[in-house]
Structures are given as C-alpha cells and as structure tokens.
Tab-separated table of C-alpha atoms in Angstrom:
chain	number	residue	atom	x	y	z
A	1157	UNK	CA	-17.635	-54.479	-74.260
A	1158	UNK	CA	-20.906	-55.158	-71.980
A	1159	UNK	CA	-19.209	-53.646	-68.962
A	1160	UNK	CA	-18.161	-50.638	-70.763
A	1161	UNK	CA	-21.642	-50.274	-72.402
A	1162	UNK	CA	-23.400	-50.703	-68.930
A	1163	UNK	CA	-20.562	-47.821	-67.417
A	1164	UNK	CA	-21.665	-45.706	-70.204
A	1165	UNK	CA	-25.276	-46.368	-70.272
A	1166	UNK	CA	-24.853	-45.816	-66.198
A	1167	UNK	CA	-23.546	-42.398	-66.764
A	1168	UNK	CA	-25.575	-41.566	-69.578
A	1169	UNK	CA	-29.104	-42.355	-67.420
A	1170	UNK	CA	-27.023	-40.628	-64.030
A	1171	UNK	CA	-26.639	-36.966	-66.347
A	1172	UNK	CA	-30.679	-37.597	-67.322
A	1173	UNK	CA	-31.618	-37.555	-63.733
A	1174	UNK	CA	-29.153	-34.909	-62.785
A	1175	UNK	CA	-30.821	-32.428	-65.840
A	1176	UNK	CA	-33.945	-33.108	-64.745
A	1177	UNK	CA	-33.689	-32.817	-60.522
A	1178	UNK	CA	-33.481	-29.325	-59.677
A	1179	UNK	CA	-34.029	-26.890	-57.173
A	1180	UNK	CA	-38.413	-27.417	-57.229
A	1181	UNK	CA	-37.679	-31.116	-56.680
A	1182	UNK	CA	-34.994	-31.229	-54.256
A	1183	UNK	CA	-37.662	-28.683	-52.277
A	1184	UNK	CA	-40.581	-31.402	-52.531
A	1185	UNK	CA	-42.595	-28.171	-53.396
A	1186	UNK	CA	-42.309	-29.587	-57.251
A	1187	UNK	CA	-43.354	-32.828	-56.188
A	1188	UNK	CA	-46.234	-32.354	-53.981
A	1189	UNK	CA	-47.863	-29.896	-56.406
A	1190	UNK	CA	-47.622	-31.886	-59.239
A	1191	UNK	CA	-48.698	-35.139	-57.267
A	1192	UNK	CA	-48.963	-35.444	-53.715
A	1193	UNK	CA	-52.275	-33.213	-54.116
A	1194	UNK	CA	-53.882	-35.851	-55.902
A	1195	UNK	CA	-54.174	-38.238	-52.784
A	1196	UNK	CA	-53.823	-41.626	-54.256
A	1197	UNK	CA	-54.023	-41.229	-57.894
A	1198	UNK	CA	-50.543	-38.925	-57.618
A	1199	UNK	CA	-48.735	-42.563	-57.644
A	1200	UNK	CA	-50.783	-43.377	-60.929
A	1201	UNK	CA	-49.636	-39.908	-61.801
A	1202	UNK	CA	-45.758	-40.874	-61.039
A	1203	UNK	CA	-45.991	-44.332	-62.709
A	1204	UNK	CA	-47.193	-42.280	-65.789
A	1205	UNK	CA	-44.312	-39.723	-65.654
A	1206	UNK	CA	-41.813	-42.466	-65.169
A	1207	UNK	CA	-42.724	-44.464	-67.881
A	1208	UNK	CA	-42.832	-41.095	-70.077
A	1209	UNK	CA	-39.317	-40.604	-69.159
A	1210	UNK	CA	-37.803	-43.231	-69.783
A	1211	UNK	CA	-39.676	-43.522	-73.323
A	1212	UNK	CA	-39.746	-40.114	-74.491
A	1213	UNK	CA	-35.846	-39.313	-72.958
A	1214	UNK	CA	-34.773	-42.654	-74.678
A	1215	UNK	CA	-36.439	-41.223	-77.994
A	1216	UNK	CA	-34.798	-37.954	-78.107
A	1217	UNK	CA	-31.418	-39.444	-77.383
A	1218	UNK	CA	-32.590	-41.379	-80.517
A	1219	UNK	CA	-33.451	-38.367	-82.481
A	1220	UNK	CA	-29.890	-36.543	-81.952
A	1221	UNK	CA	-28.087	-39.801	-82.737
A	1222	UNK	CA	-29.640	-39.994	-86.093
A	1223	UNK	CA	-29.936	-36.665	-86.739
A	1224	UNK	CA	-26.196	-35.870	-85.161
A	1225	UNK	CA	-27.319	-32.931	-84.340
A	1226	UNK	CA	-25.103	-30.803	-82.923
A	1227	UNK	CA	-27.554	-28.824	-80.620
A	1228	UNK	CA	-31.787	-28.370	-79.757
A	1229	UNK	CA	-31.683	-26.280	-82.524
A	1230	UNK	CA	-30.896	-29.267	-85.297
A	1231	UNK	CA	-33.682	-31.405	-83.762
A	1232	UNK	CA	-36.211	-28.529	-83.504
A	1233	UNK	CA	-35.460	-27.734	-86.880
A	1234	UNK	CA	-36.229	-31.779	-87.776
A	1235	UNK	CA	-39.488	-31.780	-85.476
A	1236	UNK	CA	-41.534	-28.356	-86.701
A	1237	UNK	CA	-39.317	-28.094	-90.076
A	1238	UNK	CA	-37.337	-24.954	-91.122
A	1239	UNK	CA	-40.059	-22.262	-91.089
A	1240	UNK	CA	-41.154	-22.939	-86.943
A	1241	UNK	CA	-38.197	-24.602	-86.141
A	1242	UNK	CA	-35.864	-21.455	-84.837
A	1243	UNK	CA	-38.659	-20.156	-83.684
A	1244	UNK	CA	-39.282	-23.079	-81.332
A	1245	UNK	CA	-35.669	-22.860	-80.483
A	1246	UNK	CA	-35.680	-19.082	-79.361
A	1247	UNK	CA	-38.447	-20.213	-77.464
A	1248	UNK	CA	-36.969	-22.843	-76.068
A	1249	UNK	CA	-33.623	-20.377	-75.248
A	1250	UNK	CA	-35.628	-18.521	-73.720
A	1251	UNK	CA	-36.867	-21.234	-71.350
A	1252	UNK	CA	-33.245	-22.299	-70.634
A	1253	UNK	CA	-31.998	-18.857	-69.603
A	1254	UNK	CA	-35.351	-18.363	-67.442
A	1255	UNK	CA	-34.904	-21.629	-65.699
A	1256	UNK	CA	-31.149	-20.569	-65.355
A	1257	UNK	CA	-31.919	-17.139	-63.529
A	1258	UNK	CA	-34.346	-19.600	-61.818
A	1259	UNK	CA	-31.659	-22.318	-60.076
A	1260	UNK	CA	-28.888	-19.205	-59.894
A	1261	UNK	CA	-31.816	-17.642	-57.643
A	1262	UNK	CA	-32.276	-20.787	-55.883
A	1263	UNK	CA	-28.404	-21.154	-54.570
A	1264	UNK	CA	-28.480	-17.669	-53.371
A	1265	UNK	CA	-31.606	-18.197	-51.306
A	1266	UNK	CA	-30.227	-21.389	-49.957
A	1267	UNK	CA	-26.889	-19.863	-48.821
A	1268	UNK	CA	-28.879	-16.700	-47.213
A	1269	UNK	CA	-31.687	-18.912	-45.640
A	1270	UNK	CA	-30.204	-21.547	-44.279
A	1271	UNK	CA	-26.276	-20.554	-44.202
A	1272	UNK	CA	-26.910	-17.242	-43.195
A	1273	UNK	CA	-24.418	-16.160	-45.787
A	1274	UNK	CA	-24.585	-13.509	-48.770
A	1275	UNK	CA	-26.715	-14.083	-51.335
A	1276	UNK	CA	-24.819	-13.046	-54.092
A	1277	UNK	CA	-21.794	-14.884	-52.541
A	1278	UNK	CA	-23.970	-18.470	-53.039
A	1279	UNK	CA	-24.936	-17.302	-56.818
A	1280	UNK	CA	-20.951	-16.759	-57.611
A	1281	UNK	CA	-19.758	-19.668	-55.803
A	1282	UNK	CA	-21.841	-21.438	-57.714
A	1283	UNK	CA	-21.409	-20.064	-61.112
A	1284	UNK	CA	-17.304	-20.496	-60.436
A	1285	UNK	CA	-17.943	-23.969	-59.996
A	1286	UNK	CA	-20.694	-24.503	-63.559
A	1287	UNK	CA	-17.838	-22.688	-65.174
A	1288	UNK	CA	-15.358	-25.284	-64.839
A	1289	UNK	CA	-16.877	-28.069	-65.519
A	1290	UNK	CA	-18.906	-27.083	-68.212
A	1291	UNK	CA	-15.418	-25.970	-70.088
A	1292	UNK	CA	-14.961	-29.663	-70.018
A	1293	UNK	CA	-17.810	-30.184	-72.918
A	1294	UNK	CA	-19.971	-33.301	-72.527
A	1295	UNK	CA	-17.456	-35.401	-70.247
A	1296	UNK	CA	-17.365	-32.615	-68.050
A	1297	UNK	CA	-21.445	-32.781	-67.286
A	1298	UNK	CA	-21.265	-36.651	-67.452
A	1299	UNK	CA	-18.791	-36.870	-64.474
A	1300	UNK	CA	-20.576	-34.632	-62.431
A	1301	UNK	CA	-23.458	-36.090	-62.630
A	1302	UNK	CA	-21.736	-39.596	-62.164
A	1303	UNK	CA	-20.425	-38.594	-58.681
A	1304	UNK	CA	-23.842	-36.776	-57.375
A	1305	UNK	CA	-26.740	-38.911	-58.645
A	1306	UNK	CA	-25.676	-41.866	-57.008
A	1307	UNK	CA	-25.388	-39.980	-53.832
A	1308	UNK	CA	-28.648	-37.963	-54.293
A	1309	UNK	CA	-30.553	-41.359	-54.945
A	1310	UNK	CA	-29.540	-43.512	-51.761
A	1311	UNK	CA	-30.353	-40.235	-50.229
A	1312	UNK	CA	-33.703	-39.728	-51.116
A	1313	UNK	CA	-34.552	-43.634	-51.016
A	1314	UNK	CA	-32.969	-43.771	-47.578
A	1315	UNK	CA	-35.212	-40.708	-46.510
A	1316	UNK	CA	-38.448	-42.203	-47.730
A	1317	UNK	CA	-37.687	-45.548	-46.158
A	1318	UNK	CA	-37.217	-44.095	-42.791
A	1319	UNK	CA	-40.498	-41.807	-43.168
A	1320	UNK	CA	-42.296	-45.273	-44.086
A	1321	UNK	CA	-40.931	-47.148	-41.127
A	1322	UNK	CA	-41.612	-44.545	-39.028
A	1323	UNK	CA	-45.356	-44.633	-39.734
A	1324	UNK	CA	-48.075	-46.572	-38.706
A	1325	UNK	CA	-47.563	-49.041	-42.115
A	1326	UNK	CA	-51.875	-49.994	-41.462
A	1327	UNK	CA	-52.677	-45.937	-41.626
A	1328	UNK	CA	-50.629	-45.184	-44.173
A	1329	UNK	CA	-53.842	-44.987	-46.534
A	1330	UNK	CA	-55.516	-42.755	-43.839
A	1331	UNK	CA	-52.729	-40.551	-44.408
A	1332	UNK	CA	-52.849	-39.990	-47.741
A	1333	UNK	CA	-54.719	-36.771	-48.283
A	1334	UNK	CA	-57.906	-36.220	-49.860
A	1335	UNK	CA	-57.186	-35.194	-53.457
A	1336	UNK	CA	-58.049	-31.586	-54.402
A	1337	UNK	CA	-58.425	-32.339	-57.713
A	1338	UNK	CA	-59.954	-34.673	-60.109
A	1339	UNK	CA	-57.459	-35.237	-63.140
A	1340	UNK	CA	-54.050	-36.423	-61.951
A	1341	UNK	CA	-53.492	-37.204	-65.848
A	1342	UNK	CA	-52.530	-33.355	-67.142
A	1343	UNK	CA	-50.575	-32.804	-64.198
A	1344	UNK	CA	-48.037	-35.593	-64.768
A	1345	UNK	CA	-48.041	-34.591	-68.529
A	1346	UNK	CA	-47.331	-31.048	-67.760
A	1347	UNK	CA	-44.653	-32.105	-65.423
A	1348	UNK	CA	-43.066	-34.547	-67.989
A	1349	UNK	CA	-43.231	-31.438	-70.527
A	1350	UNK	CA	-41.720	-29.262	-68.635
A	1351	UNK	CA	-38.730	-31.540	-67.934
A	1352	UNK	CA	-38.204	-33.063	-71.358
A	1353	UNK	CA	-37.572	-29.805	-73.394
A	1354	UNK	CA	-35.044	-28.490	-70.960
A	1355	UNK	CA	-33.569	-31.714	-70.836
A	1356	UNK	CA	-33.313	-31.718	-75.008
A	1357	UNK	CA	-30.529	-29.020	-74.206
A	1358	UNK	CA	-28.161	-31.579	-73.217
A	1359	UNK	CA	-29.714	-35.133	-74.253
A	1360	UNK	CA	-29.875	-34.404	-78.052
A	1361	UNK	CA	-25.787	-33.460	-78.355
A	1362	UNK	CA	-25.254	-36.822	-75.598
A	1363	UNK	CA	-27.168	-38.590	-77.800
A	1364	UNK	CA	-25.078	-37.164	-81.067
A	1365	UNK	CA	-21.991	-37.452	-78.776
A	1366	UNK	CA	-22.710	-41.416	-78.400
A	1367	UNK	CA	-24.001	-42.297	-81.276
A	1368	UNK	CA	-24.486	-46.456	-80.027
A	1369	UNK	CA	-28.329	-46.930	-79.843
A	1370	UNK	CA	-28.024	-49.907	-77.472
A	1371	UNK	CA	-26.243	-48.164	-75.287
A	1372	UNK	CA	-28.476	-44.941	-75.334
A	1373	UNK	CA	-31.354	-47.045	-74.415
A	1374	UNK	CA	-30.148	-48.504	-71.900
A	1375	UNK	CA	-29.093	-44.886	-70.434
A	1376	UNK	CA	-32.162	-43.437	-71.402
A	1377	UNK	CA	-34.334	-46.280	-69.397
A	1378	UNK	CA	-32.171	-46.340	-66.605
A	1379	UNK	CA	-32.437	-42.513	-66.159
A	1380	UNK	CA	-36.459	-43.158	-66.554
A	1381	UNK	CA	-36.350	-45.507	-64.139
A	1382	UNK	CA	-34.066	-44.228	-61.111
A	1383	UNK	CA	-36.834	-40.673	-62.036
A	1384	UNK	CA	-39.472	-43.224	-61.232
A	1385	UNK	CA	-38.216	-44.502	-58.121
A	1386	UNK	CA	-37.048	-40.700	-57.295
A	1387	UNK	CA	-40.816	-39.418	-57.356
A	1388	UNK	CA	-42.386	-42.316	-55.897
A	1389	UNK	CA	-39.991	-42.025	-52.814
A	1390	UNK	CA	-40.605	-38.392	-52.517
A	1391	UNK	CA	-44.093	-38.631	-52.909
A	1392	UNK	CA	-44.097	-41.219	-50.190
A	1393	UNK	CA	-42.662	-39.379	-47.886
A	1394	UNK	CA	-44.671	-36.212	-48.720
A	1395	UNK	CA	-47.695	-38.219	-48.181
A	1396	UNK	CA	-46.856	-39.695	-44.673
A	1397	UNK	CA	-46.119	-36.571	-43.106
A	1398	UNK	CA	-48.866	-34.727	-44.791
A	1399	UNK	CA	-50.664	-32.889	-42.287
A	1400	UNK	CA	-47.176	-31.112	-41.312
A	1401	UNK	CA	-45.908	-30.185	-44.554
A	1402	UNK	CA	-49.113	-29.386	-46.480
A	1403	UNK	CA	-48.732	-25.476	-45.867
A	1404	UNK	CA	-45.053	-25.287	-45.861
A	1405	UNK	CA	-42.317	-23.722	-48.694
A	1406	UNK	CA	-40.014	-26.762	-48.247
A	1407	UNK	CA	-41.824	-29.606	-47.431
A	1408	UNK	CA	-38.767	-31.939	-47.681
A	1409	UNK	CA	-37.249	-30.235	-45.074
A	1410	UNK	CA	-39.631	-31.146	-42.195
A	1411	UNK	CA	-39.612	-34.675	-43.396
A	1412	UNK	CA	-35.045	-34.439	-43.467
A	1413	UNK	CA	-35.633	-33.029	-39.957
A	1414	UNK	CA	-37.035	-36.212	-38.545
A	1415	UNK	CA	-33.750	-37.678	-39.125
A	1416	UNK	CA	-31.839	-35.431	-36.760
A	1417	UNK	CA	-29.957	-32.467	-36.890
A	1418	UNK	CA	-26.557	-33.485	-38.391
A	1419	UNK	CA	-28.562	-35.146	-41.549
A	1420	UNK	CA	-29.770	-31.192	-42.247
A	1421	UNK	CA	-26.290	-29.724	-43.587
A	1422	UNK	CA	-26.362	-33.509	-45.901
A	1423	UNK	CA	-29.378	-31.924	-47.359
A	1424	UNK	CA	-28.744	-29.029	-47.730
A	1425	UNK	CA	-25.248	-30.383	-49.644
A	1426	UNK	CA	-28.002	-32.241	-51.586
A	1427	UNK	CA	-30.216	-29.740	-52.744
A	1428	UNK	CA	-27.316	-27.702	-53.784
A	1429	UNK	CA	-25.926	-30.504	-55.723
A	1430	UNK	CA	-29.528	-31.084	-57.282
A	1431	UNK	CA	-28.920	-27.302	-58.757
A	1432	UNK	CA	-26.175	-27.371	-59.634
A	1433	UNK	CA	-26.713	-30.564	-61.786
A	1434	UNK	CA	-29.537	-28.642	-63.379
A	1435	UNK	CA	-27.543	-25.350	-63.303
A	1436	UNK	CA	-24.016	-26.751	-65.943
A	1437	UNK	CA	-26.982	-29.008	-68.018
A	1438	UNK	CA	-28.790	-25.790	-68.957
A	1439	UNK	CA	-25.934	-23.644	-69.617
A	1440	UNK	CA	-24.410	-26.092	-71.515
A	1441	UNK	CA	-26.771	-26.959	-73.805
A	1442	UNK	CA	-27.183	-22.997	-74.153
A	1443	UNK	CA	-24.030	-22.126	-74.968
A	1444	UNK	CA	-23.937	-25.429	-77.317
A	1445	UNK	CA	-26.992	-23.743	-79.244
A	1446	UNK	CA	-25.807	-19.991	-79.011
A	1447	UNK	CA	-22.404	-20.929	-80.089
A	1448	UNK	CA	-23.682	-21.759	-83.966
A	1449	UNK	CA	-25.720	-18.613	-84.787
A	1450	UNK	CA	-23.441	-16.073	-82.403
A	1451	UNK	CA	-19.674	-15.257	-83.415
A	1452	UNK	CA	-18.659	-15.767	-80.090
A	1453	UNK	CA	-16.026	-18.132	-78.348
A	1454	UNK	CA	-18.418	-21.140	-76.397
A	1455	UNK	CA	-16.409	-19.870	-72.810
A	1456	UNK	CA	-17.552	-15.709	-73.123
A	1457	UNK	CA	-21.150	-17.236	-74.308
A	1458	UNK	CA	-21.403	-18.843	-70.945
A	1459	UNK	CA	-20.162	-15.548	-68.729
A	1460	UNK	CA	-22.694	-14.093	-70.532
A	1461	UNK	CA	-25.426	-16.674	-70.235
A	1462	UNK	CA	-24.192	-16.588	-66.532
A	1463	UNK	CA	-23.573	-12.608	-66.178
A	1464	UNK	CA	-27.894	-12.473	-67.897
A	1465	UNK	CA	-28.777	-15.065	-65.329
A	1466	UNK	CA	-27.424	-13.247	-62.158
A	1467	UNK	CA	-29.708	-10.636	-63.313
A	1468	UNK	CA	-32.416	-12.039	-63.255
A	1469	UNK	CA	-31.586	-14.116	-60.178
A	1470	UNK	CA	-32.080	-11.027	-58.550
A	1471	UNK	CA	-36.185	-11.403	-59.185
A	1472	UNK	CA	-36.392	-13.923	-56.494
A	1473	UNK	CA	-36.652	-17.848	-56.838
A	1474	UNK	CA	-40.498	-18.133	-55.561
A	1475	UNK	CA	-41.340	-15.456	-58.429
A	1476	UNK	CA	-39.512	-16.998	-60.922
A	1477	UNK	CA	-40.712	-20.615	-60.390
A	1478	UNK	CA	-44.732	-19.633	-59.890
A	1479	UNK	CA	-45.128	-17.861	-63.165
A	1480	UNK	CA	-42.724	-19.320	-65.348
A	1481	UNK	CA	-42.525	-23.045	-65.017
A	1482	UNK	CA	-46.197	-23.949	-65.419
A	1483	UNK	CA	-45.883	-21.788	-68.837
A	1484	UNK	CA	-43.075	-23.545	-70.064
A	1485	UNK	CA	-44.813	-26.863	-69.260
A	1486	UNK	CA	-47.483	-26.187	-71.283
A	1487	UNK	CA	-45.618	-24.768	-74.071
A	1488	UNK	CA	-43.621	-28.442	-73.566
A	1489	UNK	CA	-46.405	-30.339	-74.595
A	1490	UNK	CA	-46.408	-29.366	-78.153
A	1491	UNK	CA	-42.624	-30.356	-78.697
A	1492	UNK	CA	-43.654	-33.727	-76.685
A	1493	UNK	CA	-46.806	-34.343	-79.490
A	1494	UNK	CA	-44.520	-33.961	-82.280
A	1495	UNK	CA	-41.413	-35.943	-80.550
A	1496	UNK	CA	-44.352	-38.653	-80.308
A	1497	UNK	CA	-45.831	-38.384	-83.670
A	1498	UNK	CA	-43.076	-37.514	-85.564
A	1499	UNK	CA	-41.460	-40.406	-87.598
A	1500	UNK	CA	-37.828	-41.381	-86.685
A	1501	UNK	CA	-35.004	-40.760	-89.406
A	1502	UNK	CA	-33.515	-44.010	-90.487
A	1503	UNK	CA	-31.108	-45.877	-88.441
C-alpha cells in the first residue's frame, strides 16, 4: 500500500506541475517578469510561491475531497456561497477559455516561428492530440502528465546546472541584476493567483476523484515542491545570462542555445509538451464544469471549447498573454483569501 500511495501521490503532484507550466513559463518570459526583475529578492519571491503551492494546491485538493465536488463550480459555490458562487465560476470559465485561446495561440506560433510550418496546422495538431486524451477523463490527464513532467524537470534542472557551471560561480552575485522594483512580495502572490484558480479546474475533481487525504498531500507537496525547484532553476539561469536575455521574447531560448544546436528541437519538444499539459488540464476541467449546467454530451462540449478557442487563437499569443493574465491574477487573489480563510468541511 505505501508504494502504490507514493505512485499515486507521484502522479497526482506530476498533473499539478503539468496544469500549472505552460507556454509563459516554458518561454522564461513568465518567469523573469514575475521574478528575475527583482535581482535578488526574486529567489525570496520563488521560495514564497513554492511554499504557496504546495500549501494552497494541497488545500484545494482537500476542499474537493470533502466537498466531492464534481467540478470548480461545487467548490466556488462552497467558498463565496450560492448567491456569488456561479458568478465566480463564469468568471472563472471565462479565464479557462481565455487562457485556452491563449496556449492554442502559443502552438501555432511555435510551429510557424521556429518550424516554419502553418500556423493553423500547429493549433489542429495540437487540438487532435488534447482530444484524445482528454476523452480518457481524469486517467487520461494523469498519464500524460506522468510521462512529460519527469522529462520536462531533468530538463530544466539539467539546463540551469550547465548555465551555473558555465559561469564564473564568485560573480554570480555581480550578475544578478539590479532590481527594478521594490516589492517582490505582490508579484509572487499574483503569480501564485493566477496559477491556482486555473489549476482548481482540474485539482478539485482529482481531489474528488481520490478521495485518500494522505495520499493527496503527499501529491499536492510534491507538485509544490518539484514548482519550487522548477522556478528557482529557471530563475537561475535567467539571472546568469542576464545581460543577453534581458530584452528578448524568449529568454530561455538564448540560455537552451548555449547547449548546442541539436538540444534546440529537445526544447522546442519541451515547450510544446509544457502546452499541451496546460492545454487538456484547462479543457478538461471546462468541459467537466460546462457539462452540468449545458445539455450537451462532455466530447461536443470540448469541440466547442476547442472550435471557441481557435478563434480566438487567431488574436495572437503576445496579445493575449499581456492583457489578460495579469487580470486574471489579480482577480485570483480573492478566490486565494477565501481558500485561506475559509474553514474546511469536516473530514
């Protein structure tokens, strides 16, 4: 039973990281505005987020256990009650399918950038792919995840340990840039906000799904965790090569070019594996949600979710990601004060 718990608890903390990676991450663009910025308080700033995680993740897996709720809309409904809960919910829908259209954006600009293919070939391919998986329910986005998070984070870790050895290790302070702001504080809360009520899409039904608290726990720290040693990698290696990547679009991609050619199509694998985790977590928490107040079967709720998304897609990712994510983050912090002040349902 302890193996079994840890294999579970492994893929339960593997899908965590998997929701929350996405295309702004795998970029570094998410990670150096957020905290590379900030000089040497953005590592207090990713110790912060990490330990928000892995709390605040762990307590919403909590929530849907108790509450078996069978979607965000159940534990929205528990959090603001039944007057603002739906309406926190069609907010929240609305946040999904943005940050859909979002990451469906993103593929297409990866397989037109640096592919040199169509753009609306990368957004289908894609979407065929989220399709099948997410028909699979919950085990479908747990094995997914399973296979590419373990990948993704030797990846990254590997990448940040070759920036560090490749630096003077006595001017690695020098390099650290001068922060341009004061407060590192709201930055890593907005970031954590953001994150965590996208993420309640698919870790309130996991944690329904479950229903062992030990076990959830353990997922929910271990997901916190590997986040933790995600960003601080990142960040590291953001840092190092600072003066290079300071004005660019995809900062990770200047530091993945120090490692030679051959490691750039690994990447590039990478970051679309980082969306695509993202992409089936969204939709299926979505469709999860839209499936109890629409009289729809859950597979012609996702074309559509999918067939809205293209869309949008069609906006552009840079758009999409300047004015909408910082609003959703602070719209996030409001569902994370009342996830934190909110008294748990008995066990």
């Amino acid at each position: 039973m302890g193996m079994e718990r840890w294999v579970l608890a492994s893929r339960i903390g593997f899908t965590y990281i998997g929701t929350v990676v996405g295309a702004g991450f795998a970029s570094g663009q998410e990670i150096m505005q957020f905290f590379t910025l900030f000089g040497e308080r953005g590592v207090w700033g990713v110790f912060v987020a990490a330990v928000l995680f892995a709390w605040l993740g762990t307590r919403m897996m909590l929530l849907g256990c108790r509450l078996q709720a069978r979607s965000y809309e159940d534990f929205n409904q528990y959090l603001f009650g039944e007057r603002w809960g739906p309406m926190m919910a069609a907010l929240i829908s609305v946040m999904l399918l943005g940050v859909t259209a979002a990451m469906m954006s993103g593929t297409g600009s990866l397989f037109e950038e640096q592919l040199g293919l169509s753009f609306h070939a990368g957004v289908i391919f894609t979407v065929a792919f989220s399709f099948f998986f997410i028909l699979r329910g919950i085990d479908g986005v747990l094995s997914v995840n399973s296979l590419v998070v373990p990948v993704m984070f030797l990846f990254i870790v590997m990448v940040a340990s070759h920036a560090w050895q490749a630096g003077e290790l006595a001017s690695v302070v020098s390099l650290i840039p001068e922060p341009r702001y004061a407060h590192w504080l709201p930055s890593a809360l907005v970031y954590v906000s953001f994150n965590l009520v996208l993420t309640q899409a698919v870790l309130v039904p996991l944690g329904a799904e479950v229903a062992d608290e030990r076990t959830i726990k353990l997922g929910g720290w271990i997901g916190g965790i590997g986040l933790g040693i995600m960003l601080f990698a990142c960040n590291l290696a953001l840092q190092l090569h600072w003066q290079e990547v300071s004005r660019l679009d995809i900062p990770m991609g200047h530091v993945i070019s120090t490692l030679g050619v051959g490691v750039k199509f690994f990447f590039l694998a990478m970051m679309w594996a980082e969306i695509f985790t993202s992409l089936i977590g969204n939709v299926y928490g979505l469709a999860a949600n839209l499936s109890q107040v629409v009289p729809l079967r859950k597979p012609l709720i996702m074309l559509l979710i999918f067939g809205m998304g293209y869309v949008f897609s069609l906006i552009g990712f840079p758009t999409l990601v300047h004015y909408l994510y910082p609003l959703f983050g602070y719209c996030g912090l409001v569902v994370l004060g009342f996830m934190v002040f909110r008294r748990m349902p008995a066990g």
